[in-house]
Coordinates of C-alpha atoms in Angstrom, one line a residue:
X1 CA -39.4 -38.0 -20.8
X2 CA -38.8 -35.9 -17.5
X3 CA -36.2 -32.9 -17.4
X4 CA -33.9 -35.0 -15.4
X5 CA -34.0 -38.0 -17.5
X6 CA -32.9 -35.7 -20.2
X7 CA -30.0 -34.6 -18.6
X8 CA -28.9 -38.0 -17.7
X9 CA -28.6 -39.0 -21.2
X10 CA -25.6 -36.4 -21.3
X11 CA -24.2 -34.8 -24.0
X12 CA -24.7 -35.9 -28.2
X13 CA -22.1 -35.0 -29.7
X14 CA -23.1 -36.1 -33.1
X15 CA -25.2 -34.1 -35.1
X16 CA -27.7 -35.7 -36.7
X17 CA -29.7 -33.2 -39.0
X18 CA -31.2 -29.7 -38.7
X19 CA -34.6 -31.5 -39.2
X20 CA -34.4 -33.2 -35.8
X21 CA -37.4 -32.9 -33.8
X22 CA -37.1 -33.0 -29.9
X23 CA -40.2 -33.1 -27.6
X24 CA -39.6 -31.6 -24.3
X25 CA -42.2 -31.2 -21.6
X26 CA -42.7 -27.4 -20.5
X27 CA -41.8 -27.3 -16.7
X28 CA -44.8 -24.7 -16.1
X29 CA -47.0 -27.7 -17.8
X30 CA -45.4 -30.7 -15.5
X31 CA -46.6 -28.2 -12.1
X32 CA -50.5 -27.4 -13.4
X33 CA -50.7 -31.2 -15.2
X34 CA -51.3 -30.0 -18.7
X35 CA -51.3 -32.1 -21.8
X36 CA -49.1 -29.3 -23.6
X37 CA -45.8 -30.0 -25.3
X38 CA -43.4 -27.8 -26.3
X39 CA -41.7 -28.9 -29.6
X40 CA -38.1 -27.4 -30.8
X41 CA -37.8 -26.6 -34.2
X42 CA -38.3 -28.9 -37.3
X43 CA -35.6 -26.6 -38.9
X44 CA -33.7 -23.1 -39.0
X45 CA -36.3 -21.1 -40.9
X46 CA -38.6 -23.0 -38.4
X47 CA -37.0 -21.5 -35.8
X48 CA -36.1 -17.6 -37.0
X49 CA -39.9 -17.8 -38.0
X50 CA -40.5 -16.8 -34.1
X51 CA -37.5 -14.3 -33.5
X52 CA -38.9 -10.3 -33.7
X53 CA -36.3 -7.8 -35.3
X54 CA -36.3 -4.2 -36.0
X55 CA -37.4 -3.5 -39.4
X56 CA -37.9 -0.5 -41.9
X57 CA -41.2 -0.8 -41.0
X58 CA -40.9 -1.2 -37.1
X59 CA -41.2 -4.8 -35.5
X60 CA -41.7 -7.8 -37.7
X61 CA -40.5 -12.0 -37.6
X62 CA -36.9 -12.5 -39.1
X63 CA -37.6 -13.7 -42.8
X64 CA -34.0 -14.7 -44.4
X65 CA -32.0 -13.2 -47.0
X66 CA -30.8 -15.7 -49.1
X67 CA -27.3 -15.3 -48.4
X68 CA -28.6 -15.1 -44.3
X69 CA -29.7 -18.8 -45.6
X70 CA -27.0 -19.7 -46.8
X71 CA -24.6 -18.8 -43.9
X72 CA -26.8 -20.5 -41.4
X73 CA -26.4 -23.6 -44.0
X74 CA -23.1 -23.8 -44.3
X75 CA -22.3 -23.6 -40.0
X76 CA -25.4 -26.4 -39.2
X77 CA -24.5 -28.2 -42.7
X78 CA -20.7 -28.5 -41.6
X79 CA -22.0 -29.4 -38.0
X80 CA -19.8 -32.6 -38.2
X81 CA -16.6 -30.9 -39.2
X82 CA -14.0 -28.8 -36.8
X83 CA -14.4 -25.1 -38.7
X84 CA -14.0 -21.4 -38.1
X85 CA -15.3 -18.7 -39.6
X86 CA -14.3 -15.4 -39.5
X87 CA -17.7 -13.0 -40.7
X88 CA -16.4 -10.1 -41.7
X89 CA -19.5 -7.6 -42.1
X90 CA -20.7 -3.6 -42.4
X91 CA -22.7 -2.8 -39.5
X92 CA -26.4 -3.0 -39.3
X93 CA -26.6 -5.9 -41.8
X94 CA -27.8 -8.5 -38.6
X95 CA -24.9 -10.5 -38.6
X96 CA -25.8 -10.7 -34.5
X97 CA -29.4 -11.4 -35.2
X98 CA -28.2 -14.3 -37.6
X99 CA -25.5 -15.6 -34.8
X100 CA -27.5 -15.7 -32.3
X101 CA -30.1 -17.9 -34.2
X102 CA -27.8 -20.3 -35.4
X103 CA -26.6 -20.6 -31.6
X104 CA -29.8 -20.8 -30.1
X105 CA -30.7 -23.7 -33.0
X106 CA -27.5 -25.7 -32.3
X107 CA -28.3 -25.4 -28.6
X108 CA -32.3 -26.3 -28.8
X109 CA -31.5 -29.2 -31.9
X110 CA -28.7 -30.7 -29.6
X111 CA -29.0 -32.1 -26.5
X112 CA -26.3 -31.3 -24.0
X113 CA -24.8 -28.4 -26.5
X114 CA -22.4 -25.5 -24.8
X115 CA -21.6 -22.3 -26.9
X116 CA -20.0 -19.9 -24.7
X117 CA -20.8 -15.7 -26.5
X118 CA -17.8 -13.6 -26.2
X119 CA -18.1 -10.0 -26.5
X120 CA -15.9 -6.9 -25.7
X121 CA -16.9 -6.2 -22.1
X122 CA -18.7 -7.1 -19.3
X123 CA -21.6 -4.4 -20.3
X124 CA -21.3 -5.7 -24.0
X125 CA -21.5 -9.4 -22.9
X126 CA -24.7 -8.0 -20.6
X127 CA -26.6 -6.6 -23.4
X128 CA -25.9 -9.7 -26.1
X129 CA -27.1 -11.7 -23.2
X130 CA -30.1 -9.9 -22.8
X131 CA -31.3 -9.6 -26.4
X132 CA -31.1 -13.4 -27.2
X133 CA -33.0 -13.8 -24.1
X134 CA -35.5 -11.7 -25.6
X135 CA -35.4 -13.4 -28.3
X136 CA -36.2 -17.2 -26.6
X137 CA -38.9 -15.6 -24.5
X138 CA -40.8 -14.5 -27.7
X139 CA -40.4 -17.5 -28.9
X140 CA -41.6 -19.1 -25.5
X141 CA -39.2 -21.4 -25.1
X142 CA -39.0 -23.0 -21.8
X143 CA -35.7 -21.8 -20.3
X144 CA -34.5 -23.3 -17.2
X145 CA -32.5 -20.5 -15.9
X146 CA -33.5 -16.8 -15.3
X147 CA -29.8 -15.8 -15.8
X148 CA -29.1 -13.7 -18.2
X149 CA -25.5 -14.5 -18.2
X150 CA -25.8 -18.7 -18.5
X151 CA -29.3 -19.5 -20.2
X152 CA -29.8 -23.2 -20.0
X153 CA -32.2 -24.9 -22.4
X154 CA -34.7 -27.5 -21.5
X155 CA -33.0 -30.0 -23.1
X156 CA -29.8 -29.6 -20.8
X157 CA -28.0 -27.2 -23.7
X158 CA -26.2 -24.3 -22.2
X159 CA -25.2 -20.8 -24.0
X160 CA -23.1 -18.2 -22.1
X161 CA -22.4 -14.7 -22.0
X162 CA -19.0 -13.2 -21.0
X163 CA -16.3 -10.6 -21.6
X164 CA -13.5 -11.2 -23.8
X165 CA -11.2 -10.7 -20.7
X166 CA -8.6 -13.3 -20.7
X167 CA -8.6 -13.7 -17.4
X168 CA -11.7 -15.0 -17.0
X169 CA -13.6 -15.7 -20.1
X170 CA -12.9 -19.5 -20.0
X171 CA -13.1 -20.0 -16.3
X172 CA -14.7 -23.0 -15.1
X173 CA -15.5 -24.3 -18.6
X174 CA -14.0 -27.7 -19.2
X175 CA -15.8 -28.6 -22.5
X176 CA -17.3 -26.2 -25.4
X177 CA -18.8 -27.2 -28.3
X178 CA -18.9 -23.6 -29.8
X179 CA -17.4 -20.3 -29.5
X180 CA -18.6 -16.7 -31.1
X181 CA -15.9 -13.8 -30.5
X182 CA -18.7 -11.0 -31.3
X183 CA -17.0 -7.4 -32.3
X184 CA -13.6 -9.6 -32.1
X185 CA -11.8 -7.3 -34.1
X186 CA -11.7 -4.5 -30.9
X187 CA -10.7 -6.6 -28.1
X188 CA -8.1 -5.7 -26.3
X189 CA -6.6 -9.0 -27.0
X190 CA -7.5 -11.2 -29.3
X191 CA -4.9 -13.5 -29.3
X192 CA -4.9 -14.1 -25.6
X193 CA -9.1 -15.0 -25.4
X194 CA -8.3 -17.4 -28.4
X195 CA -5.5 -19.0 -25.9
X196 CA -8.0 -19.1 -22.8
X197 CA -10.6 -20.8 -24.6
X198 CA -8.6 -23.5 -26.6
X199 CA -8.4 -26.1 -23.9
X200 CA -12.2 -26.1 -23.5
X201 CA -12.7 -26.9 -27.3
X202 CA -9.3 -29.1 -27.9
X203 CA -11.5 -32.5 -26.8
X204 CA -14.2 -31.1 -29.1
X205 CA -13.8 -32.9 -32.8
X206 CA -16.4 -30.8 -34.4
X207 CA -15.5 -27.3 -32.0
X208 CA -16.9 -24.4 -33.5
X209 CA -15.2 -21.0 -34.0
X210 CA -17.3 -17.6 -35.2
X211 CA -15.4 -14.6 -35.2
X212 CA -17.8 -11.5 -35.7
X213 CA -16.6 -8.2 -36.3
X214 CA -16.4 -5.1 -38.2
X215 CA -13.1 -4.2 -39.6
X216 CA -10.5 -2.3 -37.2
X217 CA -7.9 -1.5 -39.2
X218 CA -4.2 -3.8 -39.8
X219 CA -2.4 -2.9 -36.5
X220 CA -2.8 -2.7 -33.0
X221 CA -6.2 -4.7 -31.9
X222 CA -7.7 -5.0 -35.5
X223 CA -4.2 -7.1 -36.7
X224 CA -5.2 -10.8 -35.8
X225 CA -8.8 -9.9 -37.1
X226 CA -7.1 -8.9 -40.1
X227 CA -4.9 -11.8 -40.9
X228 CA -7.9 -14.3 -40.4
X229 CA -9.9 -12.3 -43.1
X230 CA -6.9 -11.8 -45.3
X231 CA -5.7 -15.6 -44.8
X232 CA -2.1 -14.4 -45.2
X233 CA -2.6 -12.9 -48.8
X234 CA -3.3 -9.1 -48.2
X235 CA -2.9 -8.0 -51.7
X236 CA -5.5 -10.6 -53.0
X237 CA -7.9 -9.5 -50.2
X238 CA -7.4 -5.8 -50.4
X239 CA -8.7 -6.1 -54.2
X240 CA -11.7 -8.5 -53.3
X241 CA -13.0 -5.7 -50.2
X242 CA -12.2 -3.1 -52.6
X243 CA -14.6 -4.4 -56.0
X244 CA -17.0 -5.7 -53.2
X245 CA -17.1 -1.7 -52.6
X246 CA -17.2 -0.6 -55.8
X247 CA -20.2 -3.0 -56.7
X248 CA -17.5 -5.0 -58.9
X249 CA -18.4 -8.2 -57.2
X250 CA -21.2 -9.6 -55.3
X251 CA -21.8 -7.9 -51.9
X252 CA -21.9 -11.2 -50.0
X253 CA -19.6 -13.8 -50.6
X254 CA -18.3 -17.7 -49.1
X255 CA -14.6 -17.9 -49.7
X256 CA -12.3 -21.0 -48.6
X257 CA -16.1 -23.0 -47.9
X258 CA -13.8 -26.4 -48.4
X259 CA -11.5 -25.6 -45.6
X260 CA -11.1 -25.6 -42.4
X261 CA -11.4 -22.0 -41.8
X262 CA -14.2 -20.4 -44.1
X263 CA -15.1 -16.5 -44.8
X264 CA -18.0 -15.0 -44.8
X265 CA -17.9 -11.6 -46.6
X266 CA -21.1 -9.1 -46.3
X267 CA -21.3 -5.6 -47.8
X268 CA -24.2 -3.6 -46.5
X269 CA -25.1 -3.6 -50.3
X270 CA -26.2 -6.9 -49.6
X271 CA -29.8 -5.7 -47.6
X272 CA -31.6 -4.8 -50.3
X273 CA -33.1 -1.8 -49.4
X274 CA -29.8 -0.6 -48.7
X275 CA -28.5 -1.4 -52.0
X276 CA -31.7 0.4 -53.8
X277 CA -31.4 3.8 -51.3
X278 CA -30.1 6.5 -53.6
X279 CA -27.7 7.9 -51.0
X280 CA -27.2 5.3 -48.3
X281 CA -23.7 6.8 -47.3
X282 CA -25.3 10.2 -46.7
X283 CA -28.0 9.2 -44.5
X284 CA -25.9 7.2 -42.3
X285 CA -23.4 9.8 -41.5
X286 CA -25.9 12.6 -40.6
X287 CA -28.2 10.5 -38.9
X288 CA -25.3 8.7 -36.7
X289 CA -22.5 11.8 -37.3
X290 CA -19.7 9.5 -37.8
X291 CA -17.1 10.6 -40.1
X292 CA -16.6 9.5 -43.9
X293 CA -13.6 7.5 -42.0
X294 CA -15.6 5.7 -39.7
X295 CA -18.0 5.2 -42.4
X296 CA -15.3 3.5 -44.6
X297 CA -14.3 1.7 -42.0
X298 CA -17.7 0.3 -40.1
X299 CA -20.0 -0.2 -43.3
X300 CA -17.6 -0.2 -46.3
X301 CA -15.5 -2.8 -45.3
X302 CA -12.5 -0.9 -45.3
X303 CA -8.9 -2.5 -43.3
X304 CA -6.8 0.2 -44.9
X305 CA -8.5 3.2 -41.9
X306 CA -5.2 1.8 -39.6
X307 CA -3.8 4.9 -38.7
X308 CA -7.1 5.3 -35.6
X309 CA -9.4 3.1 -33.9
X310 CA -12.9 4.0 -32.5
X311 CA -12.3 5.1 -28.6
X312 CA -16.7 4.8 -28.2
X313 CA -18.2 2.1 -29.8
X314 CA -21.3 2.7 -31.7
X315 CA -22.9 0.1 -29.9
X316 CA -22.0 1.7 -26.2
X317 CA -23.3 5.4 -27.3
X318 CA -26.4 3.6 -28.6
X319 CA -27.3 2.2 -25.7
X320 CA -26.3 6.0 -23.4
X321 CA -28.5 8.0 -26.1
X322 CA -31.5 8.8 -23.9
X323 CA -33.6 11.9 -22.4
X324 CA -33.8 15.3 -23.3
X325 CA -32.4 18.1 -22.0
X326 CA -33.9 19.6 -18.6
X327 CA -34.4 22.9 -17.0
X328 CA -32.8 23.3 -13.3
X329 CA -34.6 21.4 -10.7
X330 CA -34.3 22.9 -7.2
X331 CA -33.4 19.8 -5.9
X332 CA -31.4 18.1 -8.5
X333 CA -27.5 18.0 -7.7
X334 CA -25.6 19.4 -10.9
X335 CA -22.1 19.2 -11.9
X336 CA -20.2 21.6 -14.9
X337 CA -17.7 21.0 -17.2
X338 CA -16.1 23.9 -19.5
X339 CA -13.8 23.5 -22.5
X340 CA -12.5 26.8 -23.5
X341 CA -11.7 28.4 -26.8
X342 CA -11.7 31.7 -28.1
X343 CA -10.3 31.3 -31.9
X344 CA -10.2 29.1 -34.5
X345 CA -12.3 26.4 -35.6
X346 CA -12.9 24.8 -32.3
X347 CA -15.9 25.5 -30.0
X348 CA -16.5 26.6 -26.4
X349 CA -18.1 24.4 -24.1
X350 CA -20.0 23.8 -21.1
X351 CA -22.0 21.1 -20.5
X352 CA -24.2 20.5 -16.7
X353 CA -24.7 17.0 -15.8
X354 CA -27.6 15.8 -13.0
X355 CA -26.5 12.9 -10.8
X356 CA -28.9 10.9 -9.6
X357 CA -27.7 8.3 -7.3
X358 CA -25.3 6.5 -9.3
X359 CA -26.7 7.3 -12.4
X360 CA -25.5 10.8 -13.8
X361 CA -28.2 12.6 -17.3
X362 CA -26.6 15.4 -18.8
X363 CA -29.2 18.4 -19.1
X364 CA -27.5 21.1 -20.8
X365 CA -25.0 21.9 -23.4
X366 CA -23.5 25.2 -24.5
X367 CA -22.0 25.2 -27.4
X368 CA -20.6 28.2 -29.5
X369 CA -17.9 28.6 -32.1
X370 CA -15.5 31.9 -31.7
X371 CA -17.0 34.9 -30.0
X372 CA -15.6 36.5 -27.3
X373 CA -14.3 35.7 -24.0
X374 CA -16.9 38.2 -22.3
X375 CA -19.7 36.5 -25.0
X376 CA -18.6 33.1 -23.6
X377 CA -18.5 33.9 -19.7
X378 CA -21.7 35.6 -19.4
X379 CA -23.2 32.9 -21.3
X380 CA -21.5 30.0 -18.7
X381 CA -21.9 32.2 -15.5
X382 CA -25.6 32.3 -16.5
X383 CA -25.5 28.6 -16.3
X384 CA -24.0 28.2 -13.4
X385 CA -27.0 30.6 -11.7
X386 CA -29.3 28.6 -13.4
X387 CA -28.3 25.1 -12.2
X388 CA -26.2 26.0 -9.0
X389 CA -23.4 23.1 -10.3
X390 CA -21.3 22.0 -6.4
X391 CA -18.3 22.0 -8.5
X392 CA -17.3 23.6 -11.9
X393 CA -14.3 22.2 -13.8
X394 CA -12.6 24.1 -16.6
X395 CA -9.8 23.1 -19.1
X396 CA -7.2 26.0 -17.8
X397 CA -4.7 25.2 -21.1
X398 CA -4.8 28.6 -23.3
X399 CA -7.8 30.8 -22.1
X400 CA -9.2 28.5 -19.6
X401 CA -7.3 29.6 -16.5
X402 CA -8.0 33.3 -17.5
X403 CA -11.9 32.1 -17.4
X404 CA -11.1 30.5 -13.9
X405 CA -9.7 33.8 -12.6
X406 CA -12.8 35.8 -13.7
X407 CA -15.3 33.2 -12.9
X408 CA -13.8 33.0 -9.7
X409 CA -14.2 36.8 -9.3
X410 CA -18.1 36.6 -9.8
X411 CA -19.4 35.3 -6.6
X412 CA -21.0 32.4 -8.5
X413 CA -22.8 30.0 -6.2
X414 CA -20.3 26.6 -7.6
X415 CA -16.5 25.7 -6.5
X416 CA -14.2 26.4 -9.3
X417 CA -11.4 23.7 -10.2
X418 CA -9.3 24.0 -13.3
X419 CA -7.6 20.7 -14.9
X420 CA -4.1 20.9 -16.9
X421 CA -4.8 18.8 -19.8
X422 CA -1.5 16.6 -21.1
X423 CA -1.3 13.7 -23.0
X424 CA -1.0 11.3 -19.6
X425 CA -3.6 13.3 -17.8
X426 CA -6.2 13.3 -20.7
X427 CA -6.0 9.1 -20.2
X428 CA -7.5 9.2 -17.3
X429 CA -10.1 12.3 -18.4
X430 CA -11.4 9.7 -21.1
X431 CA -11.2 6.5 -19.4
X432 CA -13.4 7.8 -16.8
X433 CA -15.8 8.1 -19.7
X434 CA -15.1 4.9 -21.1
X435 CA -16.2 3.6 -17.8
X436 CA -19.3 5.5 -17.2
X437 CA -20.6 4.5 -20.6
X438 CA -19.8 0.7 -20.3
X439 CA -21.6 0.6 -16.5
X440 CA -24.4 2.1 -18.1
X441 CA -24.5 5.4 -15.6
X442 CA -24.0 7.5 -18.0
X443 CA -27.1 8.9 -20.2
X444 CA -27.1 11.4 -23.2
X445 CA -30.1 13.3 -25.3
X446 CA -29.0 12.9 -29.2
X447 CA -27.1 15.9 -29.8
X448 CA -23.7 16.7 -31.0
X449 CA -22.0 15.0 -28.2
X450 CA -22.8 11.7 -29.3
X451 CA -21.7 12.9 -32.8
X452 CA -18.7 13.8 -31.7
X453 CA -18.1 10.5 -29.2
X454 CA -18.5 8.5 -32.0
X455 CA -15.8 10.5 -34.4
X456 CA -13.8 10.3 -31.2
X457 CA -10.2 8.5 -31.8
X458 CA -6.7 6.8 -30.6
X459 CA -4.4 7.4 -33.7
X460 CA -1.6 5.5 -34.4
X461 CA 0.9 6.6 -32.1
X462 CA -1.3 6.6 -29.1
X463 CA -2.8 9.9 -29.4
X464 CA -6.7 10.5 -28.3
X465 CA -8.4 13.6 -31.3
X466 CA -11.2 14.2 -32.9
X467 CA -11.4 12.5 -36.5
X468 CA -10.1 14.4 -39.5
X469 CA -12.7 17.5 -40.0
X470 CA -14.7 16.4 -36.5
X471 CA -14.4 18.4 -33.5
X472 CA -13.5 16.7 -29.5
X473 CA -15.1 20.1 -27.7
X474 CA -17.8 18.4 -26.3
X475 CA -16.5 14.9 -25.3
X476 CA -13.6 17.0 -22.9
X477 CA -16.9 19.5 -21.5
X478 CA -18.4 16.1 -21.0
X479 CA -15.2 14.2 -19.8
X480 CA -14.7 17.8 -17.5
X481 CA -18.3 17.4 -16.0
X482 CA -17.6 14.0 -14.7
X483 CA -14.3 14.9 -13.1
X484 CA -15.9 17.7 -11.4
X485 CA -18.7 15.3 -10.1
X486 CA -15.6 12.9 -8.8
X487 CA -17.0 10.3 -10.6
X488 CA -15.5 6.9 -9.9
X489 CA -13.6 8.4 -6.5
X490 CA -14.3 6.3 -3.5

């Protein structure tokens, strides 16, 4: 049967058994009149069978954990049923791997099937898209579409990939069979992308719902996360996350499975070579430099870390860790940003950032604890000889505008600026950053900035620190580089 006649037959909504076996011609074999036949998969170990992951021990197929089975079981098993599920999950237990299969299995088992991805941002939404793309090319399945951000399979099944926003994550959608909120527990608002995608499932009688996420605390953007994992009894929830923890109770778990609205529970206990590492904890907080907070939070399934909220994403400084640091380049265009401190526990800072067209590396990093203000200058106006910056910004609060007066004085071959830091003008400071990061302009070796960007924080009452017993010295030299370099200024 041709492509076209396929997509005439429109949309099944019945599902008739994860077993089901469609043939579809290749296009690439219709145009050199080959024999060959692409077949979709007999069923869903069939089809993770050809997915590459990141293993231990480098690349390797995705073989199942049982409890992976029996998640992927219970959303294709309950295909003919109107559910939700709210996965709650540490990170780096492939709970995105294990979505994305189960989508791209509905979609390649089901003719005519739409799931529409949701992920924080734009940028987010990008890289999802990308990586299950990967994943169909591996598996060569003959996509229809080059677009990364609507992949249409050849059996007329579409899965896209979009931003959370509100505004615009349901737009032109008039029907959807399933819907994955990834990371749903740090949108902005997840209330209102719920709302926006409801009318596109409410003709739907067997409408999917996955909500994927981490925890983020009880309040602010983490609250309606919280009350679908707790199902309105905290008390009763707080004690099952907290033996789940304590290796009381089983590290994965299916709770309310005969409802409407299921939970999925999965403790990073439940890899097994996590469970069997003698100091898991330990290792993930030097190798990522997240604090014993963060940890609690990401990986220990802990809602009671309220009182802050992640302002960087592990997934966005992931992605900008790149390159290593770089001596001046005659020709390179550099910009410098200075944090300044002379007491205390806090450091003195300077880091030099390279732009290259639109994309800016940082190169160099001073960082030095205490010392004294003549230590600390000589050491910056060095730099600043070094890499020539066009324009040098330093945090004048305290010492800083002292450092501007002196630095000024040197002759130093860089304009000088100095920036009054307040609680309204630091916003701006760090959304700048925010939006570097999330276009992807922004690169950054491995190094104690992207320690302390990920210990970075909004507490509470609005305020943007360091986490307890972290240090912020190095995001505001970095956030101080990219004002000087006018980032984002038309």
């Amino acid at each position: 049967m041709s492509l076209v006649a396929l997509r005439k037959r429109g949309r099944q909504k019945s599902f008739q058994s994860p077993q089901l076996t469609i043939l579809q011609q290749h296009s690439e074999a219709d145009r050199d009149n080959s024999e060959e036949i692409w077949k979709p998969p007999a069923d869903w170990c069939d089809w993770v069978s050809n997915i590459p992951i990141k293993s231990g021990s480098g690349i390797s197929t995705f073989q199942p954990l049982p409890w992976q089975q029996q998640v992927s079981d219970c959303i294709i098993g309950n295909r003919n049923s109107r559910k939700s599920y709210t996965f709650c999950k540490s990170r780096q237990v492939g709970a995105t791997t294990l979505s994305l299969s189960v989508i791209d299995f509905l979609c390649l088992t089901i003719p005519g099937f739409r799931a529409l991805l949701l992920h924080k941002t734009f940028l987010d939404a990008q890289l999802l898209g990308d990586r299950n793309r990967k994943f169909l090319t591996a598996a060569k399945v003959p996509m229809v579409s080059d677009s990364q951000s609507r992949q249409e399979f050849p059996n007329g099944s579409v899965a896209y990939f979009r931003s959370s926003d509100p505004e615009s994550c349901g737009r032109g959608l008039d029907s959807v069979d399933c819907v994955v909120f990834e990371e749903c527990a740090f949108y902005c608002d997840l209330p209102a992308t719920i709302g926006a995608i409801a009318p596109a499932q409410t003709w739907v009688d067997n409408a999917i719902s996955l909500f994927v996420s981490t925890p983020n605390g009880k309040r602010g953007e983490g609250a309606r996360y919280w009350e679908m994992v707790s199902g309105g009894d905290d008390k009763a929830t707080e004690d099952k996350l907290s033996a789940i923890r304590n290796g009381q109770e089983e590290p994965f778990q299916i709770l309310r499975g005969d409802t409407p609205s299921v939970l999925f529970l999965t403790h990073w206990r439940a890899i097994a070579r996590y469970a069997v590492e003698p100091d898991f904890k330990a290792r993930i907080i030097q190798e990522s430099g997240i604090s014993e907070e963060t940890f609690a939070q990401e990986f220990d399934l802990d809602f009671s870390q309220s009182e802050a909220e992640a302002v960087f994403s592990f997934e966005l400084i992931d992605k900008a860790t790149s390159g290593e640091w770089e001596a001046a380049n005659s020709d390179g265009l550099y910009y410098l940003g200075v944090d300044s401190s002379t007491s205390g526990a806090d450091y003195s800072v300077a880091v030099v950032l390279r732009k290259d067209g639109d994309d800016y590396q940082v190169v160099k990093l001073y960082r030095k604890q205490k010392g004294t203000s003549e230590q600390h200058l000589s050491a910056i106006a060095d730099l600043i000889r070094e890499y020539e910056p066009i324009s040098t910004t330093i945090e004048k609060n305290g010492t800083g505008q002292i450092w501007i007066e002196q630095l000024s004085g040197m002759g130093l071959p860089t304009s000088i600026d100095g920036f009054s830091t307040t609680r309204d003008s630091k916003e701006g400071l760090i959304g700048r950053l925010v939006i570097a990061l999330e276009r992807d302009d922004l690169s950054i070796p491995k190094s104690q900035i992207t320690q302390e960007l990920l210990s970075y924080q909004r507490k509470a009452n609005g305020r943007l620190e360091a986490a307890p017993k972290s240090h912020d010295d190095c995001v505001m030299g970095l956030a101080l580089a990219l004002q000087a370099s006018q980032y984002g200024v038309l």
